[in-house]
Structure formats: structure tokens, C-alpha cells
Amino acid sequence: MTENFNEIQKRILELKKEKKALILAHNYQILDIQEIADFVGDSLQLARKSEEPNGYEMIIFAGVKFMAEMAAILSPTIPVYIPDPAALCPLAAYLDAEKTRAKKKEYPGVPVVVYVNTTAEAKSEADMICTSGSAVEVVESMGVDRVIFGPDSNLADYVRTHTNVEIIDLDPDGLCYVHARFKTEMLDELKKKYPDSLAIAHPECPLEVQQVSDMVGSTGMMANTVAETDAKVVLIATELGMVQQLQKRHPDKTILPFFEDAICRQMKKHTLEKILDVLENKPEENLVTVPEEYVPHIRKILEAMNKLKGQGPAAKVSVETT
Ligand code: SF4
């Protein structure tokens, strides 16, 4: 089936096998990268795939840096490379450990749950960690009346509306610049044309967008919903890479974004050429490391999160050629 791949994809697929490399790609990657990946999924699904995968000698993680750091922590014996080390999530950069410490001082004894979209330093201050697909379950697993939660305040709103646990914002201004741009008016317009469509939104979207959507969930949950729905038209509020993946997987359905340029520029820093360079040269600057002092605690909370029920398995969308 290699005839469907371009030359650089074919070379990556050959080298991937030769070098025993596992390529993990986030749902927001360009389709060319999704096609050569071993697994494509959301951050929870990819974190699970990162736990000491058998038979591999290197992991290439096409996602933003904090995701690759999770893989490096969960798989300490296998080197993890990121195709472009400058792929940094601005939301993750937003929360520093000092802010977290100040909040803990303000609410002594209240546990802190951080979204995975945080730096290793901020995670080291947290009692537990969650992804968008596991946030409600993680918060409820704490067994307390209130938690400090952040940094994404829209995800905090989502959790607030799905649990009786009181949610104290770690940072009320923390937002994803891509998802914060979605508006209810975009859906109103689309619904005029497609009244029987199903609208799906990511919980990083503003609460009012969540409230007018038929389903709210992580990109992994979106994939399951689209696979199962009878709706012929599905409207999606998340980054464009996910929409393109769903369009490819479901040619029988009309799958439309709320708006066309919901693009995460950081996720899109990765290219096939950069992946090939990692496979050929293993550049030192692309090797992902986490300061040793943070590793034991973050590993403990990541493993605890991975043990929760969460959601279904990572989607396999690449065509098997090996
Ligand atoms: S889509 Fe938003 S939260 Fe996700 S990596 Fe990009 S900036 Fe960060």
C-alpha cells in the first residue's frame, strides 16, 4: 500500500522500521504526519501509548513539548525525540510554579489538579494531573469537596458543570488561544444551513459554545462520537487537524469546522522533513529531557491518571505498510 505515500513518507516508513522507532502524533498534526504515525490520538491516549512500549528503541513524539516530556517520563529507558523543539504550547507556558504555590498558600489543604498542558515545574507542584478526556474523573477521584484546578479556565468551567466538587480556578485568565476563538454565532450560522447536524466542541472552548453543542469532549472522544453517530453532518469546534482527520476517516459524512482557521501554530511546527532528520541523525537538541528533580513525582501522578478509566484506545489511522 506504499503507493499512496509520497517519497519522504516512504523513506520515513522504511527508517522507522529499521531504527525501531515508535512515532506518536497528536490529532492536531498535519495529515501527512498522521499518515506515517504508529498511533494518532489525544494527550491521554498518547500518554498511555508512551508507557515503556515493547520492542522500540526510540520514540518520536509529534506534539507540543509538554506531551513529549510526558513520554520521556513514562518511558525512561527509551529516548524520546521531538521533531521541532520549538513546538511549545502557550497555555502550558502561561502557568509558572510560583502562581501554583501562591494559590496553595491561599487555600491550604485544598488539592491541586493541573491540566497536562503545563510545564514540568508546574506539574511538580500538583497533587494530580488530568487531560481534557479525564478531567472530571480525576477531580472526582480526589474524594474531596473542592480542588484548585487549572490553568485552562474553559476546561475548569466544563468540569464545574459536570461535578459537584467546587472548582477554584488556578488562573482565571488561562486560555488556549486556538479554542478561545470559537463563538456561538459560528454554530448559529452553520445550523441555519444544516439543521440536523451534530455539533461537537472541545472543552477548551468557551462555556457558551460548550452549552450549545450536542457533545463536549476531548479529540479522542470526538473520534468515537463521529464513528458512532447516525448524523450525516457533523460540526466540529477544535483545531483543524482533527477535522481533517475525521474528514479522511469518514468520507461518507460531511464534517465541517465551526471556522476554517482554528490552527495551532505550535503543533504545526512539525514537518515530515524534521521527522526524517530525527530518524537519520538523532540530533541532541531534539532529545527531550525533564529535570531529574521533577521526574519521580510527575511519574507517580501520570501513572495514577493513566490507571483511571478515561476513554477508549488511541485511533489507528495510518495505513500499515510494514
Ligand atoms: S491547541 Fe491550544 S492547548 Fe493545544 S497545544 Fe495548541 S495552544 Fe496549546
Short mmCIF file of C-alpha atoms and ligand atoms in Angstrom, two decimals:
data_model
loop_
_atom_site.label_atom_id
_atom_site.label_comp_id
_atom_site.label_asym_id
_atom_site.label_seq_id
_atom_site.Cartn_x
_atom_site.Cartn_y
_atom_site.Cartn_z
CA MET A 1 0.00 0.00 0.00
CA THR A 2 3.06 2.28 -0.12
CA GLU A 3 1.93 3.72 -3.47
CA ASN A 4 -0.29 6.19 -1.60
CA PHE A 5 2.66 7.74 0.21
CA ASN A 6 4.96 10.44 -1.08
CA GLU A 7 8.73 9.85 -1.27
CA ILE A 8 9.57 11.33 2.09
CA GLN A 9 6.78 9.39 3.80
CA LYS A 10 8.10 6.17 2.23
CA ARG A 11 11.62 6.92 3.48
CA ILE A 12 10.28 7.61 7.00
CA LEU A 13 8.35 4.33 6.99
CA GLU A 14 11.48 2.41 5.97
CA LEU A 15 13.69 4.09 8.56
CA LYS A 16 11.05 3.79 11.27
CA LYS A 17 11.19 0.03 10.89
CA GLU A 18 14.98 -0.11 10.63
CA LYS A 19 15.54 2.08 13.70
CA LYS A 20 12.70 0.52 15.72
CA ALA A 21 11.12 3.95 16.15
CA LEU A 22 7.62 4.47 17.51
CA ILE A 23 6.02 7.58 16.04
CA LEU A 24 3.23 9.11 18.09
CA ALA A 25 1.25 12.01 16.64
CA HIS A 26 -1.32 14.27 18.21
CA ASN A 27 -4.68 14.69 16.47
CA TYR A 28 -3.71 18.28 15.59
CA GLN A 29 -0.77 17.28 13.38
CA ILE A 30 -0.93 17.73 9.62
CA LEU A 31 -2.41 14.71 7.80
CA ASP A 32 0.94 13.84 6.17
CA ILE A 33 2.34 13.21 9.66
CA GLN A 34 -0.77 11.44 10.94
CA GLU A 35 -0.45 9.02 8.00
CA ILE A 36 3.07 7.84 8.93
CA ALA A 37 2.44 7.67 12.68
CA ASP A 38 2.03 4.40 14.55
CA PHE A 39 -0.66 5.98 16.69
CA VAL A 40 -2.62 9.18 16.48
CA GLY A 41 -4.63 10.37 19.44
CA ASP A 42 -5.26 12.91 22.16
CA SER A 43 -2.84 13.55 25.00
CA LEU A 44 -4.33 10.90 27.31
CA GLN A 45 -4.25 8.23 24.60
CA LEU A 46 -0.68 9.13 23.65
CA ALA A 47 0.44 9.20 27.29
CA ARG A 48 -0.82 5.63 27.58
CA LYS A 49 0.97 4.58 24.41
CA SER A 50 4.19 6.11 25.82
CA GLU A 51 4.43 3.78 28.81
CA GLU A 52 7.53 1.69 28.03
CA PRO A 53 6.38 0.42 24.60
CA ASN A 54 7.78 -3.05 23.88
CA GLY A 55 10.28 -3.61 21.09
CA TYR A 56 11.11 0.05 20.33
CA GLU A 57 14.45 1.80 20.60
CA MET A 58 13.28 5.37 20.14
CA ILE A 59 10.07 7.39 20.33
CA ILE A 60 9.37 10.35 18.05
CA PHE A 61 6.63 12.50 19.53
CA ALA A 62 4.87 14.85 17.12
CA GLY A 63 3.02 17.03 19.59
CA VAL A 64 3.86 20.02 21.74
CA LYS A 65 6.76 19.81 24.17
CA PHE A 66 4.82 19.04 27.35
CA MET A 67 3.39 15.92 25.67
CA ALA A 68 6.84 14.72 24.64
CA GLU A 69 8.01 15.36 28.22
CA MET A 70 5.25 13.04 29.48
CA ALA A 71 6.53 10.33 27.15
CA ALA A 72 10.10 10.88 28.39
CA ILE A 73 8.92 10.48 31.99
CA LEU A 74 6.75 7.43 31.33
CA SER A 75 9.36 5.70 29.21
CA PRO A 76 12.71 6.39 30.92
CA THR A 77 14.69 3.70 29.09
CA ILE A 78 13.74 4.76 25.55
CA PRO A 79 14.98 8.11 24.19
CA VAL A 80 12.17 10.47 23.17
CA TYR A 81 12.71 12.97 20.35
CA ILE A 82 10.56 15.90 19.28
CA PRO A 83 10.75 16.85 15.57
CA ASP A 84 10.84 20.60 16.38
CA PRO A 85 11.95 21.53 19.91
CA ALA A 86 10.31 24.97 19.50
CA ALA A 87 6.80 23.41 19.49
CA LEU A 88 5.73 24.89 22.82
CA CYS A 89 2.12 25.24 23.99
CA PRO A 90 1.50 28.86 25.08
CA LEU A 91 -1.13 27.69 27.58
CA ALA A 92 1.47 25.46 29.23
CA ALA A 93 3.99 28.30 29.32
CA TYR A 94 1.39 30.52 30.97
CA LEU A 95 1.36 28.81 34.36
CA ASP A 96 4.53 29.08 36.39
CA ALA A 97 5.14 27.14 39.57
CA GLU A 98 5.10 30.36 41.63
CA LYS A 99 1.42 31.00 40.74
CA THR A 100 0.58 27.47 41.86
CA ARG A 101 2.46 27.87 45.14
CA ALA A 102 0.67 31.17 45.83
CA LYS A 103 -2.73 29.54 45.25
CA LYS A 104 -1.85 26.66 47.57
CA LYS A 105 -0.96 29.19 50.27
CA GLU A 106 -4.30 30.95 49.74
CA TYR A 107 -6.22 27.64 50.07
CA PRO A 108 -4.20 25.50 52.48
CA GLY A 109 -5.03 21.80 52.35
CA VAL A 110 -7.01 22.03 49.07
CA PRO A 111 -5.51 19.65 46.48
CA VAL A 112 -4.27 20.96 43.14
CA VAL A 113 -5.23 19.24 39.86
CA VAL A 114 -3.35 20.55 36.84
CA TYR A 115 -4.16 20.03 33.20
CA VAL A 116 -1.38 18.20 31.34
CA ASN A 117 -0.86 21.41 29.36
CA THR A 118 1.65 22.66 31.94
CA THR A 119 5.40 22.73 32.35
CA ALA A 120 7.21 20.04 34.34
CA GLU A 121 7.91 22.63 37.03
CA ALA A 122 4.20 23.44 37.42
CA LYS A 123 3.30 19.73 37.42
CA SER A 124 5.77 19.16 40.23
CA GLU A 125 3.59 21.39 42.44
CA ALA A 126 0.38 19.46 41.68
CA ASP A 127 -1.32 16.69 43.63
CA MET A 128 -2.81 15.19 40.48
CA ILE A 129 -2.83 15.65 36.75
CA CYS A 130 -5.56 15.33 34.09
CA THR A 131 -6.23 15.59 30.38
CA SER A 132 -9.42 17.02 28.89
CA GLY A 133 -10.66 13.44 28.48
CA SER A 134 -10.10 12.57 32.13
CA ALA A 135 -10.60 15.91 33.94
CA VAL A 136 -13.98 15.18 35.55
CA GLU A 137 -12.97 11.65 36.56
CA VAL A 138 -9.68 12.87 38.04
CA VAL A 139 -11.35 15.65 40.03
CA GLU A 140 -13.93 13.23 41.43
CA SER A 141 -11.24 10.66 42.21
CA MET A 142 -9.68 13.11 44.69
CA GLY A 143 -12.52 12.39 47.15
CA VAL A 144 -12.73 16.00 48.41
CA ASP A 145 -15.31 18.83 48.32
CA ARG A 146 -13.12 21.28 46.43
CA VAL A 147 -10.00 21.36 44.31
CA ILE A 148 -7.76 24.02 42.80
CA PHE A 149 -7.82 23.45 39.04
CA GLY A 150 -6.08 24.97 36.00
CA PRO A 151 -4.60 26.53 34.01
CA ASP A 152 -7.33 26.39 31.32
CA SER A 153 -10.32 28.28 32.68
CA ASN A 154 -12.71 26.99 29.98
CA LEU A 155 -11.85 23.41 30.89
CA ALA A 156 -12.37 24.45 34.53
CA ASP A 157 -15.88 25.62 33.55
CA TYR A 158 -16.51 22.29 31.83
CA VAL A 159 -15.50 20.36 34.95
CA ARG A 160 -17.59 22.73 37.12
CA THR A 161 -20.70 21.90 35.08
CA HIS A 162 -20.11 18.14 35.34
CA THR A 163 -19.36 17.65 39.04
CA ASN A 164 -20.48 18.78 42.47
CA VAL A 165 -16.88 19.30 43.53
CA GLU A 166 -16.15 23.02 43.95
CA ILE A 167 -13.56 24.17 41.38
CA ILE A 168 -11.24 27.00 42.37
CA ASP A 169 -9.51 28.48 39.31
CA LEU A 170 -5.76 28.26 39.44
CA ASP A 171 -5.70 31.10 36.96
CA PRO A 172 -8.98 32.62 35.67
CA ASP A 173 -7.13 34.11 32.67
CA GLY A 174 -5.58 30.83 31.46
CA LEU A 175 -6.90 30.02 27.95
CA CYS A 176 -5.90 28.19 24.77
CA TYR A 177 -5.63 30.91 22.09
CA VAL A 178 -6.99 28.50 19.44
CA HIS A 179 -10.10 27.29 21.29
CA ALA A 180 -10.87 30.64 22.92
CA ARG A 181 -11.80 31.99 19.44
CA PHE A 182 -14.85 29.76 18.97
CA LYS A 183 -18.17 31.61 19.19
CA THR A 184 -21.82 30.54 19.37
CA GLU A 185 -22.60 32.73 16.32
CA MET A 186 -20.44 30.42 14.18
CA LEU A 187 -22.64 27.48 15.12
CA ASP A 188 -25.83 29.54 14.66
CA GLU A 189 -24.82 30.24 11.07
CA LEU A 190 -23.95 26.60 10.31
CA LYS A 191 -27.15 25.34 11.92
CA LYS A 192 -29.23 27.50 9.55
CA LYS A 193 -27.77 25.51 6.68
CA TYR A 194 -27.51 22.13 8.45
CA PRO A 195 -30.37 21.99 10.99
CA ASP A 196 -29.99 18.23 11.56
CA SER A 197 -26.26 18.34 12.12
CA LEU A 198 -24.47 17.19 15.27
CA ALA A 199 -22.25 19.82 16.92
CA ILE A 200 -19.19 18.70 18.88
CA ALA A 201 -16.91 21.01 20.88
CA HIS A 202 -13.67 20.66 22.78
CA PRO A 203 -13.87 21.64 26.48
CA GLU A 204 -11.18 24.29 25.92
CA CYS A 205 -13.88 26.24 24.01
CA PRO A 206 -15.79 28.95 25.92
CA LEU A 207 -18.60 27.66 28.15
CA GLU A 208 -21.32 29.24 25.98
CA VAL A 209 -20.04 27.23 22.98
CA GLN A 210 -20.00 24.07 25.09
CA GLN A 211 -23.58 24.74 26.14
CA VAL A 212 -24.96 24.99 22.59
CA SER A 213 -23.06 21.92 21.37
CA ASP A 214 -24.54 18.41 21.34
CA MET A 215 -21.41 16.80 22.75
CA VAL A 216 -18.32 18.18 24.52
CA GLY A 217 -15.18 16.11 24.84
CA SER A 218 -11.51 15.52 24.06
CA THR A 219 -10.41 14.87 20.48
CA GLY A 220 -10.32 11.14 21.28
CA MET A 221 -13.94 11.29 22.42
CA MET A 222 -14.82 13.27 19.30
CA ALA A 223 -13.41 10.48 17.13
CA ASN A 224 -15.60 7.92 18.90
CA THR A 225 -18.69 10.12 18.64
CA VAL A 226 -18.27 10.72 14.92
CA ALA A 227 -17.75 6.99 14.34
CA GLU A 228 -20.95 6.14 16.20
CA THR A 229 -23.37 8.90 15.22
CA ASP A 230 -26.08 8.49 12.60
CA ALA A 231 -25.88 12.20 11.80
CA LYS A 232 -24.80 12.83 8.22
CA VAL A 233 -23.36 16.27 9.01
CA VAL A 234 -21.04 16.86 11.96
CA LEU A 235 -19.81 20.31 13.00
CA ILE A 236 -16.56 20.42 14.95
CA ALA A 237 -15.13 23.04 17.31
CA THR A 238 -11.47 22.20 17.74
CA GLU A 239 -8.16 22.52 15.91
CA LEU A 240 -8.31 21.94 12.16
CA GLY A 241 -6.02 18.85 12.15
CA MET A 242 -8.71 16.89 13.97
CA VAL A 243 -11.36 17.98 11.48
CA GLN A 244 -9.16 16.91 8.56
CA GLN A 245 -8.51 13.52 10.19
CA LEU A 246 -12.25 12.93 10.66
CA GLN A 247 -13.00 14.00 7.08
CA LYS A 248 -10.45 11.44 5.86
CA ARG A 249 -11.77 8.65 8.05
CA HIS A 250 -15.44 9.28 7.30
CA PRO A 251 -15.81 10.16 3.60
CA ASP A 252 -19.50 9.19 3.85
CA LYS A 253 -20.17 12.08 6.25
CA THR A 254 -19.98 15.84 5.86
CA ILE A 255 -17.63 17.04 8.58
CA LEU A 256 -17.16 20.79 8.89
CA PRO A 257 -15.18 23.04 11.22
CA PHE A 258 -17.01 25.87 13.03
CA PHE A 259 -14.44 28.08 11.26
CA GLU A 260 -11.56 27.33 8.91
CA ASP A 261 -8.54 28.84 10.57
CA ALA A 262 -8.60 27.27 14.01
CA ILE A 263 -4.95 26.36 13.69
CA CYS A 264 -2.42 25.74 16.44
CA ARG A 265 0.78 27.20 15.03
CA GLN A 266 2.88 25.38 17.61
CA MET A 267 1.51 21.94 16.68
CA LYS A 268 2.13 22.76 13.03
CA LYS A 269 5.85 23.38 13.54
CA HIS A 270 6.48 19.68 12.92
CA THR A 271 7.07 18.54 9.34
CA LEU A 272 7.93 15.29 7.58
CA GLU A 273 11.42 16.67 6.87
CA LYS A 274 12.04 17.26 10.57
CA ILE A 275 10.86 13.75 11.43
CA LEU A 276 13.18 12.32 8.79
CA ASP A 277 16.07 14.35 10.21
CA VAL A 278 15.42 12.89 13.69
CA LEU A 279 15.37 9.37 12.29
CA GLU A 280 18.57 9.88 10.31
CA ASN A 281 20.63 11.97 12.72
CA LYS A 282 19.08 11.77 16.21
CA PRO A 283 20.10 15.40 16.88
CA GLU A 284 20.96 16.06 20.52
CA GLU A 285 18.83 19.23 20.57
CA ASN A 286 15.72 17.20 19.67
CA LEU A 287 16.16 14.81 22.59
CA VAL A 288 13.51 15.52 25.23
CA THR A 289 14.66 15.62 28.84
CA VAL A 290 12.96 16.62 32.08
CA PRO A 291 14.91 17.97 35.08
CA GLU A 292 15.60 14.95 37.27
CA GLU A 293 14.17 16.54 40.43
CA TYR A 294 10.66 16.67 38.89
CA VAL A 295 10.57 13.17 37.44
CA PRO A 296 9.57 10.89 40.37
CA HIS A 297 6.57 12.99 41.41
CA ILE A 298 5.30 13.59 37.87
CA ARG A 299 5.69 9.91 37.01
CA LYS A 300 3.65 8.98 40.06
CA ILE A 301 0.75 11.30 39.17
CA LEU A 302 0.87 10.44 35.44
CA GLU A 303 0.71 6.73 36.21
CA ALA A 304 -2.19 7.37 38.60
CA MET A 305 -4.04 9.24 35.85
CA ASN A 306 -3.36 6.52 33.29
CA LYS A 307 -4.89 3.94 35.64
CA LEU A 308 -8.25 5.74 35.73
CA LYS A 309 -10.90 4.61 33.31
CA GLY A 310 -10.56 7.56 30.94
CA GLN A 311 -11.69 6.86 27.42
CA GLY A 312 -11.22 4.44 24.54
CA PRO A 313 -7.99 3.38 22.82
CA ALA A 314 -5.91 5.59 20.52
CA ALA A 315 -7.15 5.68 16.95
CA LYS A 316 -5.02 3.86 14.40
CA VAL A 317 -5.37 5.89 11.25
CA SER A 318 -2.12 5.21 9.44
CA VAL A 319 -2.06 2.60 6.69
CA GLU A 320 0.03 -0.43 7.68
CA THR A 321 2.89 -0.82 5.24
CA THR A 322 5.47 -2.82 7.12
S1 SF4 B 1 -4.32 23.84 20.66
FE1 SF4 B 1 -4.13 25.24 22.42
S2 SF4 B 1 -3.77 23.95 24.21
FE2 SF4 B 1 -3.40 22.68 22.36
S3 SF4 B 1 -1.20 22.84 22.02
FE3 SF4 B 1 -2.16 24.45 20.76
S4 SF4 B 1 -2.16 26.28 22.09
FE4 SF4 B 1 -1.74 24.51 23.42
#
